[in-house]
Tab-separated table of C-alpha atoms in Angstrom:
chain	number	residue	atom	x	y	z
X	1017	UNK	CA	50.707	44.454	-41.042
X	1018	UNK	CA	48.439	42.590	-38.519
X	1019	UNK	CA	45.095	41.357	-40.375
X	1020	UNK	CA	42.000	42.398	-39.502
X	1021	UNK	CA	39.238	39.807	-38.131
X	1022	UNK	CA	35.608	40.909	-39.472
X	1023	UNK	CA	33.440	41.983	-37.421
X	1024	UNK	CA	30.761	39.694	-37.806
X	1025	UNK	CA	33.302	36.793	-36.902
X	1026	UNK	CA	34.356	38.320	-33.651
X	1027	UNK	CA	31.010	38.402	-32.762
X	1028	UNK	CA	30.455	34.728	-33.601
X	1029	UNK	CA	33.552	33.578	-31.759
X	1030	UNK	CA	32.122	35.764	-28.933
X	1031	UNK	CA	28.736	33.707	-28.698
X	1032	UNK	CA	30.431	30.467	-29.183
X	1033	UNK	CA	32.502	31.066	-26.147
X	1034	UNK	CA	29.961	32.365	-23.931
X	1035	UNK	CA	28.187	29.090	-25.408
X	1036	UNK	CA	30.763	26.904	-24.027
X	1037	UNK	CA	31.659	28.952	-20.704
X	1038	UNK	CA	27.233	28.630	-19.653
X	1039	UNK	CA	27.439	24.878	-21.049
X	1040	UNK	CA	30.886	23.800	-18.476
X	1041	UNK	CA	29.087	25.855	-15.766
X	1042	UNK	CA	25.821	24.505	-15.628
X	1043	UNK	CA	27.470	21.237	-16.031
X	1044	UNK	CA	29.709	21.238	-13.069
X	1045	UNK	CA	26.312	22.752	-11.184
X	1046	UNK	CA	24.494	19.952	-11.944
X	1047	UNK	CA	27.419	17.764	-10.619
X	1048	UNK	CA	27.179	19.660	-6.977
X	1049	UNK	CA	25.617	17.331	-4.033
X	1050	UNK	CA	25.260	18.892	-0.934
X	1051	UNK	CA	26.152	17.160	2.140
X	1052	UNK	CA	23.085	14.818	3.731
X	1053	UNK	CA	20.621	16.528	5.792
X	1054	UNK	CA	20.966	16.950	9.472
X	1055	UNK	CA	18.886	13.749	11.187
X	1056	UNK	CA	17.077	13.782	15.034
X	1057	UNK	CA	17.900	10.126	15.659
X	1058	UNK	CA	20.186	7.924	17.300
X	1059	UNK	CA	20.961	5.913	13.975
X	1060	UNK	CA	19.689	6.282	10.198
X	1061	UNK	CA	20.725	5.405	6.662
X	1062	UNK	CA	19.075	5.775	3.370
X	1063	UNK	CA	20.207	2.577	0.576
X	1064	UNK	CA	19.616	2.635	-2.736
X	1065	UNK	CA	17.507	-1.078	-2.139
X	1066	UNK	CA	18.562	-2.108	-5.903
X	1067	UNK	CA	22.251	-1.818	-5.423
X	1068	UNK	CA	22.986	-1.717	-1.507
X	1069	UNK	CA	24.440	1.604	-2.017
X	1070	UNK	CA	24.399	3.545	0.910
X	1071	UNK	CA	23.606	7.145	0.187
X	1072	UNK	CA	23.771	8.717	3.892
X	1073	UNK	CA	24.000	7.186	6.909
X	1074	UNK	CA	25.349	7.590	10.605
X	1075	UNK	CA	26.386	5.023	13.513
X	1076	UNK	CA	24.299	2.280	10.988
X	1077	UNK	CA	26.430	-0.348	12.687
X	1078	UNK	CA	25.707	0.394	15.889
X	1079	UNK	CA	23.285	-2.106	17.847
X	1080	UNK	CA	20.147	-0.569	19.153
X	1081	UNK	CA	16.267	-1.991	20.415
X	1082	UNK	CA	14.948	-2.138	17.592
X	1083	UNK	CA	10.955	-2.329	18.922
X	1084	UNK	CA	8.377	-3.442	17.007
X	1085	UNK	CA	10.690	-3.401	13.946
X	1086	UNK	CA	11.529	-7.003	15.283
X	1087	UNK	CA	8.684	-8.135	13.495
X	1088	UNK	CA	9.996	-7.045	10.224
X	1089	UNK	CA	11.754	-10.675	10.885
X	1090	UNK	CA	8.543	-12.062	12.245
X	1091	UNK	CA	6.802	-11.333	8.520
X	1092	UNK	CA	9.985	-12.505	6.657
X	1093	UNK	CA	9.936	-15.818	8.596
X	1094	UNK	CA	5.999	-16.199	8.041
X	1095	UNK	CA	6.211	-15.511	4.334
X	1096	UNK	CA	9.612	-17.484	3.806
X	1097	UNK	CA	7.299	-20.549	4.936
X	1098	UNK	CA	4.365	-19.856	2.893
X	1099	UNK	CA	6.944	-19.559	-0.041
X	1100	UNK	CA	8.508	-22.923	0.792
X	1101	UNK	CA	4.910	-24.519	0.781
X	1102	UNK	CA	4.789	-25.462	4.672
X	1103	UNK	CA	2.109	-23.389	5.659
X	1104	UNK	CA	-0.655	-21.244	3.778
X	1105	UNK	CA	-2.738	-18.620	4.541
X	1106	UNK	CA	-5.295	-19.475	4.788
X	1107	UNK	CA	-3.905	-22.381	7.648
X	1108	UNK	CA	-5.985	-21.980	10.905
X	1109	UNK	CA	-3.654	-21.246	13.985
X	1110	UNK	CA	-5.625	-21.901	17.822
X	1111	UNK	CA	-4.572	-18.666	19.872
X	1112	UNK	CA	-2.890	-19.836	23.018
X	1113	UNK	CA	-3.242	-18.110	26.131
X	1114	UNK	CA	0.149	-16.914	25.985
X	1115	UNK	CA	-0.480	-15.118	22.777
X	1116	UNK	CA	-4.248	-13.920	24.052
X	1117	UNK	CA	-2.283	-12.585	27.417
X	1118	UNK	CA	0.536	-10.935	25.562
X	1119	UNK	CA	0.737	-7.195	25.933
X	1120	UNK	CA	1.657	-4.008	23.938
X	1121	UNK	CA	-0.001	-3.234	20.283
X	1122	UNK	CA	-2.835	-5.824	19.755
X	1123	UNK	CA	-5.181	-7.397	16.752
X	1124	UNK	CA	-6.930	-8.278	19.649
X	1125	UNK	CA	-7.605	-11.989	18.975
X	1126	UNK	CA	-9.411	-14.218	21.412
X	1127	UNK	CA	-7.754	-17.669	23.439
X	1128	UNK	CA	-9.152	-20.833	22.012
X	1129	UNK	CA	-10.117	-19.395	18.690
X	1130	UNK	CA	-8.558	-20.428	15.398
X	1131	UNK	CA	-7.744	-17.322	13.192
X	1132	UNK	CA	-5.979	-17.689	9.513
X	1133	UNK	CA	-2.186	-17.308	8.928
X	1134	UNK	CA	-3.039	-14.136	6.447
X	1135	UNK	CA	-5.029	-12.766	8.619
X	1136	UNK	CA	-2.400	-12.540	11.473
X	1137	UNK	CA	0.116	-11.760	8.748
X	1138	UNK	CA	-1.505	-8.780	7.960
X	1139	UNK	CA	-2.574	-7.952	12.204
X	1140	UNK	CA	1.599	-8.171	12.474
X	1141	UNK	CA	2.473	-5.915	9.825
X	1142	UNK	CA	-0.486	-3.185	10.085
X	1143	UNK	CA	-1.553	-3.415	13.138
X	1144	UNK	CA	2.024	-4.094	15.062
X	1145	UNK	CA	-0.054	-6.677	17.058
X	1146	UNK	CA	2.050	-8.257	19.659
X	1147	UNK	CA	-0.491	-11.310	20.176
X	1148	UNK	CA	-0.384	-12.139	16.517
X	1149	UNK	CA	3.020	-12.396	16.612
X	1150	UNK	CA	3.265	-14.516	18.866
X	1151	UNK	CA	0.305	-16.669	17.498
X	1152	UNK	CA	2.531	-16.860	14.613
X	1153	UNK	CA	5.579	-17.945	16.154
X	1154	UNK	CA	3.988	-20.634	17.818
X	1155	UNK	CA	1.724	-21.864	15.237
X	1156	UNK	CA	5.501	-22.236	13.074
X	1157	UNK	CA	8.295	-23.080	15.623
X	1158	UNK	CA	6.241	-24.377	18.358
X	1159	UNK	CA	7.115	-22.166	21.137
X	1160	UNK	CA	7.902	-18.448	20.487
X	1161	UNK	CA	11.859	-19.407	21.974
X	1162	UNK	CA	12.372	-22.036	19.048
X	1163	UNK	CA	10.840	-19.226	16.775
X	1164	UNK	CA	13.449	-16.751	18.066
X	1165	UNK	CA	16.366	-18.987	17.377
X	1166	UNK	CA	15.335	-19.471	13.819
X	1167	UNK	CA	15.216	-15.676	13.663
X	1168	UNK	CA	18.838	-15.867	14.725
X	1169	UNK	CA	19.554	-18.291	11.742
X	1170	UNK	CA	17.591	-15.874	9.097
X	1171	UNK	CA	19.328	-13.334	10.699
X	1172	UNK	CA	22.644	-15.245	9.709
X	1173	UNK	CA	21.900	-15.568	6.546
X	1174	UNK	CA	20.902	-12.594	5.355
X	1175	UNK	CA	24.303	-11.096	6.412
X	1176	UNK	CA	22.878	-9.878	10.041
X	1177	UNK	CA	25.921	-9.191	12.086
X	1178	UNK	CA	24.376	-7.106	14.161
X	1179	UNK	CA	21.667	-8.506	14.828
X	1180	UNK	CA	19.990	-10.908	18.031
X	1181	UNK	CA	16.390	-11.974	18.451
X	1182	UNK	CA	14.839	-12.985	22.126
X	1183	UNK	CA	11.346	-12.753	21.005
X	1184	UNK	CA	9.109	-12.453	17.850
X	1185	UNK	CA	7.726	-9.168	19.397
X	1186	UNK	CA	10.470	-6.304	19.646
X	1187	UNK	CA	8.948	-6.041	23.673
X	1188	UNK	CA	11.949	-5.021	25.726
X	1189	UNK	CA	14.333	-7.858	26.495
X	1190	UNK	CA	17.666	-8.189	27.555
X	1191	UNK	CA	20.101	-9.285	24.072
X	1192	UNK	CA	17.970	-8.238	21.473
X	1193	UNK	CA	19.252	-5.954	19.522
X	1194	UNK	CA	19.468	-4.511	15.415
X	1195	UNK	CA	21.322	-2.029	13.925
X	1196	UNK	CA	19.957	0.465	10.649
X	1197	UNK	CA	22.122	-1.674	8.610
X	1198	UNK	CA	21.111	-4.483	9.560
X	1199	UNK	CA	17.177	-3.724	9.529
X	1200	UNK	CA	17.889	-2.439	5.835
X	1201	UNK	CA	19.065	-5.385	5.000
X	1202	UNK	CA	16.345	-7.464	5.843
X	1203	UNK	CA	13.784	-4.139	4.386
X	1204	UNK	CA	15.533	-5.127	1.141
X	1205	UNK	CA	14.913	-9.369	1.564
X	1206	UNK	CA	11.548	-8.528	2.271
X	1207	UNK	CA	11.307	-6.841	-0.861
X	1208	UNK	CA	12.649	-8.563	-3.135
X	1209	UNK	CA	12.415	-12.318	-2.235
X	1210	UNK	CA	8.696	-12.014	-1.358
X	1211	UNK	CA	7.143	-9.458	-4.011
X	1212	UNK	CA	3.699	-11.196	-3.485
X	1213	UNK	CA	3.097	-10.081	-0.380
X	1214	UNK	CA	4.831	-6.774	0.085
X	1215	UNK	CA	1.740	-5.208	-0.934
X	1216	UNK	CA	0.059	-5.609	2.557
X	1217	UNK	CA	3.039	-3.425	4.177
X	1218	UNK	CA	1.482	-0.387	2.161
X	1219	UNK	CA	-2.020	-1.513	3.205
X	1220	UNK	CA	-3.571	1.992	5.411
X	1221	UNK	CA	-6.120	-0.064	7.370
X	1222	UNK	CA	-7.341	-3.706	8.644
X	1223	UNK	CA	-10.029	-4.577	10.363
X	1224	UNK	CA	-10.052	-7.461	12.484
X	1225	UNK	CA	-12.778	-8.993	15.233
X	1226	UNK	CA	-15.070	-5.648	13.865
X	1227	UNK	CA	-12.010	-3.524	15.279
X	1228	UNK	CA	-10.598	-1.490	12.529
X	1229	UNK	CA	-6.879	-0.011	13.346
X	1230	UNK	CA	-4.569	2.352	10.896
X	1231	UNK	CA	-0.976	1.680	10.174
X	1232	UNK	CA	0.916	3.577	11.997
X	1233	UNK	CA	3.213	4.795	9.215
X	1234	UNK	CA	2.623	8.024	8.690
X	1235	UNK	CA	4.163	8.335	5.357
X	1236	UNK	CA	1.493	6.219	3.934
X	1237	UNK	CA	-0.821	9.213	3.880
X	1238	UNK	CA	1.751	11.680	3.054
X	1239	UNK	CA	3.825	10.659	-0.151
X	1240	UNK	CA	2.481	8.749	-2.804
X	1241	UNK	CA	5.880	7.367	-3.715
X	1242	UNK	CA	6.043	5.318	0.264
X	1243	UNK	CA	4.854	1.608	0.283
X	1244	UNK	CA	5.826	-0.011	3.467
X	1245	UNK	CA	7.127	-1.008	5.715
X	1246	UNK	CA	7.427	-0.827	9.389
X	1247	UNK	CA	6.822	1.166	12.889
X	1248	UNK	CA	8.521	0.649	16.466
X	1249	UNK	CA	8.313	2.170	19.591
X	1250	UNK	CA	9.514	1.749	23.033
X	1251	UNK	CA	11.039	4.068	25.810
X	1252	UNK	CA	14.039	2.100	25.302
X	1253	UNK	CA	13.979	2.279	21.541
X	1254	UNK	CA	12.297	5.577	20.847
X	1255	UNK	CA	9.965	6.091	17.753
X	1256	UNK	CA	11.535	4.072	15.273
X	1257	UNK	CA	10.649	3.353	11.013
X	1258	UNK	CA	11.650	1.480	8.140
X	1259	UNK	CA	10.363	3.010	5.463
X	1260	UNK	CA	10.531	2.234	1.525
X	1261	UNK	CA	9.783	3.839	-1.475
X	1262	UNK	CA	10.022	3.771	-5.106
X	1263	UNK	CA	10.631	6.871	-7.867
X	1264	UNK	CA	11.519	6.734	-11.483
X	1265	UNK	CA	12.172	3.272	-11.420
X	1266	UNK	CA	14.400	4.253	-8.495
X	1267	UNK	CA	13.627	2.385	-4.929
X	1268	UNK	CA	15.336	3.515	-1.561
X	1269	UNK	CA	15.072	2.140	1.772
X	1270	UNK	CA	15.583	4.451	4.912
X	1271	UNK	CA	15.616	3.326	8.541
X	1272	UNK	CA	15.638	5.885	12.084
X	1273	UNK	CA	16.053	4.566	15.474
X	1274	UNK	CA	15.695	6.808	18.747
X	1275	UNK	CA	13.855	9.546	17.059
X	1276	UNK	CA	11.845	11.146	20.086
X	1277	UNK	CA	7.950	10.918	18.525
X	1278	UNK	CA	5.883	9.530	15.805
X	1279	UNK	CA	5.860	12.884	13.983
X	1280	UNK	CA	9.970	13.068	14.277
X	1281	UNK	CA	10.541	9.599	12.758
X	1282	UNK	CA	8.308	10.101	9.907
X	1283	UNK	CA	9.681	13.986	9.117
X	1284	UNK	CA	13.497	12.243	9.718
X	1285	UNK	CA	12.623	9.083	7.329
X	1286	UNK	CA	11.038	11.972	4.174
X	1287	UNK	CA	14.357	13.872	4.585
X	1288	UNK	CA	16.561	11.035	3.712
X	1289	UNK	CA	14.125	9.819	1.157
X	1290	UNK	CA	13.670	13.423	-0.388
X	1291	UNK	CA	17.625	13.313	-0.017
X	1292	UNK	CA	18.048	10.219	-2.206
X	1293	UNK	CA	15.659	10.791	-5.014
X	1294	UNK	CA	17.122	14.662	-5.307
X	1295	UNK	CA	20.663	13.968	-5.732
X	1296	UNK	CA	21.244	10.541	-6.715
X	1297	UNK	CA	20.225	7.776	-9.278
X	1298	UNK	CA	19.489	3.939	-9.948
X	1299	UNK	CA	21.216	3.376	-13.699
X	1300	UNK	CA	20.665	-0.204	-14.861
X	1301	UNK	CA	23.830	-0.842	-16.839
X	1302	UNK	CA	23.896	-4.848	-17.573
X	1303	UNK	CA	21.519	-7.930	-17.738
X	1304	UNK	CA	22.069	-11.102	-16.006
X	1305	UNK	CA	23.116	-13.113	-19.161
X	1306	UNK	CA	23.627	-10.499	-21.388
X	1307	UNK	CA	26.947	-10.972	-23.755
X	1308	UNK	CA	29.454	-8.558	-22.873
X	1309	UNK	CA	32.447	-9.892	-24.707
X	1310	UNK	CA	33.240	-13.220	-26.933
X	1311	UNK	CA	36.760	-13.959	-26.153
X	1312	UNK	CA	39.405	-16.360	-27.929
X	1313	UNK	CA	39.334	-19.573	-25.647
X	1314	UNK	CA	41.979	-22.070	-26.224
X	1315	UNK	CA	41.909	-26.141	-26.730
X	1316	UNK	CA	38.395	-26.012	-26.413
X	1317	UNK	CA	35.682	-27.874	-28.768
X	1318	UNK	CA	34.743	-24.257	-30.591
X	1319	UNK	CA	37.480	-21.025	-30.594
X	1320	UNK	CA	34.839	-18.783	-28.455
X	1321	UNK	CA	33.214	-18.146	-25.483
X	1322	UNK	CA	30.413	-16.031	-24.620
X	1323	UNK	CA	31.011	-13.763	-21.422
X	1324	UNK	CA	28.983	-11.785	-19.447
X	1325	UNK	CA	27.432	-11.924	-15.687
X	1326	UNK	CA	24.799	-13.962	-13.456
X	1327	UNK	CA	23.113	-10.853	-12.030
X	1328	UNK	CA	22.142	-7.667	-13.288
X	1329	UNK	CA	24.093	-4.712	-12.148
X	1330	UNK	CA	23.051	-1.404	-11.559
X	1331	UNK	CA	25.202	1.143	-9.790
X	1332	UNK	CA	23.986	4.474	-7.734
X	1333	UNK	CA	25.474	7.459	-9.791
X	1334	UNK	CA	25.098	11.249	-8.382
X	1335	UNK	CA	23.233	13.309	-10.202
X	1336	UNK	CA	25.048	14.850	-12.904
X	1337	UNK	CA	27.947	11.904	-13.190
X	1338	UNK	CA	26.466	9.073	-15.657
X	1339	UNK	CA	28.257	11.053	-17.947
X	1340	UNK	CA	31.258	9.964	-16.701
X	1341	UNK	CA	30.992	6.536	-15.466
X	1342	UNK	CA	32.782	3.875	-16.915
X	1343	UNK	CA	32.420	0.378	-17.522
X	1344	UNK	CA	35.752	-1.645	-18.113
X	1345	UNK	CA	36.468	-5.673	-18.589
X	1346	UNK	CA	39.228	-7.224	-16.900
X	1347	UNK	CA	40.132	-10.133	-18.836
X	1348	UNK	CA	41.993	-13.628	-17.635
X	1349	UNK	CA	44.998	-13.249	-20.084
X	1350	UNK	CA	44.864	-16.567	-21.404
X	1351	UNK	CA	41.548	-18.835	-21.285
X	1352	UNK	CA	41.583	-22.850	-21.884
X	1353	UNK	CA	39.314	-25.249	-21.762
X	1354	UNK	CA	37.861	-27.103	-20.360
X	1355	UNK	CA	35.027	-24.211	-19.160
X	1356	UNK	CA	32.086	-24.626	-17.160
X	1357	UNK	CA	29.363	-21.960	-17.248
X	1358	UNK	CA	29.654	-19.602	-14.636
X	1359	UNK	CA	33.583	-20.079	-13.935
X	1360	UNK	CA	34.851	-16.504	-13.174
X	1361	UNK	CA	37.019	-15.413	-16.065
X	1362	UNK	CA	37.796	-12.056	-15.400
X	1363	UNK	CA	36.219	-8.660	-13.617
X	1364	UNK	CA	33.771	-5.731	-15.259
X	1365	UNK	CA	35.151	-2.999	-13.362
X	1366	UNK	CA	33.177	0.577	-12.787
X	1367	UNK	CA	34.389	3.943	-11.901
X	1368	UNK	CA	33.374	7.627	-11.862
X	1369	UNK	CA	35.804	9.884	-12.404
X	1370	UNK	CA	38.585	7.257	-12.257
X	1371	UNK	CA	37.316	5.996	-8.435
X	1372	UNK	CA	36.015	2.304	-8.819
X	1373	UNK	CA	32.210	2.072	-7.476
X	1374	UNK	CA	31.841	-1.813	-7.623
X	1375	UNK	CA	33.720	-4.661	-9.532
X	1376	UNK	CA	31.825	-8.009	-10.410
X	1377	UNK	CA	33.021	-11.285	-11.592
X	1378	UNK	CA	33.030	-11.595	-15.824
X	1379	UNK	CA	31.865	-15.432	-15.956
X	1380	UNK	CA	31.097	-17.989	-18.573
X	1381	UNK	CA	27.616	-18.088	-20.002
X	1382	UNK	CA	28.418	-21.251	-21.015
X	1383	UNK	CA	30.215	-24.714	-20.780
X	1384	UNK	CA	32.941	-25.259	-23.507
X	1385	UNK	CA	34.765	-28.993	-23.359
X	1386	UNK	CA	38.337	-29.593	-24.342
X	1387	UNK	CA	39.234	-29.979	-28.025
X	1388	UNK	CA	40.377	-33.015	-29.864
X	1389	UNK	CA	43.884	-34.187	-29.336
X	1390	UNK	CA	45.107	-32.690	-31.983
X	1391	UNK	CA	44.053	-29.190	-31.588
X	1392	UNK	CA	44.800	-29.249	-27.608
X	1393	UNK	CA	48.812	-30.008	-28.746
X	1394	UNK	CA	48.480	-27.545	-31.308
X	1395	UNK	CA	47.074	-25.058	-29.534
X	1396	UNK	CA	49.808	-25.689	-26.656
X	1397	UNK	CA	52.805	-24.681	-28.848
X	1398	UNK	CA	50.968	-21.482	-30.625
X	1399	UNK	CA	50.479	-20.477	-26.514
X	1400	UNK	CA	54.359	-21.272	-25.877
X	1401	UNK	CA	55.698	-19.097	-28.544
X	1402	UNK	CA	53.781	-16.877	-27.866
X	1403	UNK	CA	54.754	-16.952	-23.927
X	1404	UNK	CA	58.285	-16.359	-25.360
X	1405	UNK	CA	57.358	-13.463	-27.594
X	1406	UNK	CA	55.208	-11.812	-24.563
């Protein structure tokens, strides 16, 4: 005869599974990511600026004018010498006539006068001025063609490859050219190599010569969250913005080219933003220098070695998946010394749901010299017998 189950216990089994059925539901909701938002503009992407991940994008690799955006380079270059010590701000520049005769956005400085590096820093980045960039340019490279070719060689550097300067400007020219990759990349060296001056790409308003002019980013006045970093417009280019900003310890970077008015490239650049900080997140998982793993190391002065890595790492996870990312070391099968820090020694592998997201090299945090004669033979049979046994 069949037993009975209580009643009370059916009823508990009955809650327990509803518990469980609501619980793998709402899970696998918060998991969903809708596709990226439709975008008005010839090219966009939105990166995650502390990992490089790109979270949406389309035709990013395609070269476009990139307008007054050029002068994203233009402030990198300035501040890149002010870092290195050979020039200051407050270093007097004498406005050529070139410069005073230059057209386009102005800061509206005068020929002959002598105005300070910050100040036409800050008429470059705020108020797009086309004569302080050229000023600049000058003042630096001696002519504003030598400053374009060293634009080309930052341009290099920072991984650029789609990329050509003409002039320090973004005025129409024949071979100069960006892409929304390219442009993000150089968002993100602005960012973080020069964190003491990124503050003026937030600033609303400067007033120069008693003329006081607005930045033309709209998003300044609109979201909190948005601190920088740059306008362009041109018929060629269209309405054109770089824009950054920064959430629960989350930072993206989104760039539009060929939107078709100011209002368009701001509403385009909040989408992608609103896009990013929605569905996705910044999780820090390492330290540079951090242990990760002591390993056996063999005919070395000590038995161990400390391993770990020489930058942080972070990844981009979708919402809902930190859960299920996972974090796995790749190991060199057999390690000898002699070891100098920072030799790569094996990957730290990541992965969400089994798909790898980024691998980094697993180096030496530090140096460990061979072993005494003794110990280095020693060691050397123990490894061949065990070679045969493996």
């Amino acid at each position: 005869m069949a037993q009975r189950i209580p009643f009370q216990t059916a009823f508990l089994y009955l809650l327990l599974l509803m518990a469980l059925l609501l619980t793998s539901t709402a899970q696998a909701a918060s998991a969903l990511i809708p596709a990226p938002p439709q975008v008005s503009a010839r090219s966009y992407l939105v990166m995650d600026a502390d990992t490089g991940h790109i979270i949406a994008a389309d035709r990013e690799n395609e070269r476009f004018a990139p307008a007054s955006l050029t002068k994203m380079m233009t402030s990198y270059i300035v501040e890149y010498e002010i870092s290195k010590g050979n020039i200051s701000e407050d270093d007097l520049v004498l406005i050529s006539e070139k410069a005073w005769r230059t057209g386009g956005s102005r800061m509206f400085i005068q020929e002959g006068t002598q105005v300070k590096v910050g100040d036409l820093l800050r008429g470059v980045v705020i108020q797009s001025g086309n004569d302080a960039s050229v000023a600049l340019a000058e003042h630096i490279a001696g002519s504003e063609r030598a400053f374009a070719d060293l634009m080309n060689q930052h341009a290099r550097l920072l991984g650029m490859n789609d990329t050509h300067f003409v002039n320090a400007t973004g005025l129409p020219a024949d071979d100069h050219y960006s892409s929304a990759i390219d442009l993000a990349k150089l968002a993100k060296a602005l960012i973080t190599q020069f964190p003491e001056h990124y503050a003026i790409y937030s600033q609303k308003y400067f007033t120069y010569n008693n003329i006081r002019q607005p930045n033309r980013n709209k998003l300044l006045w609109r979201d909190n969250s948005v601190d920088g970093i740059k306008t362009g417009h041109t018929d060629e280019a269209g309405y054109c913005l770089v824009a950054s900003a920064t959430r629960d310890d989350m930072r993206l970077i989104s760039v539009v080219m060929g939107t078709d008015s100011e209002e368009a490239r701001a509403r385009e650049s909040q989408k992608l933003l609103s896009y990013g900080f929605r569905y996705y997140r910044t999780h820090q998982l390492y330290t540079a220098g951090q242990v990760l793993k002591d390993s056996k190391i063999w005919a070395g002065s000590r038995d161990q070695i400390r391993l770990g890595l020489t930058e942080d790492l972070a990844v981009t996870v979708p919402r809902g998946k930190v859960d299920q990312m996972e974090a796995n070391i790749e190991l060199d099968k057999v390690i000898k010394a002699p070891v100098e820090q920072g030799q790569e020694l094996g990957k730290v592998r990541v992965s969400i749901d089994g798909e790898t997201i980024t691998t980094v090299p697993l180096v030496a945090l530090e140096s460990v010299e061979e072993g005494g004669l003794f110990k280095r033979i020693w060691h050397a049979i123990v490894l061949f017998f065990l070679g045969l046994i493996g």
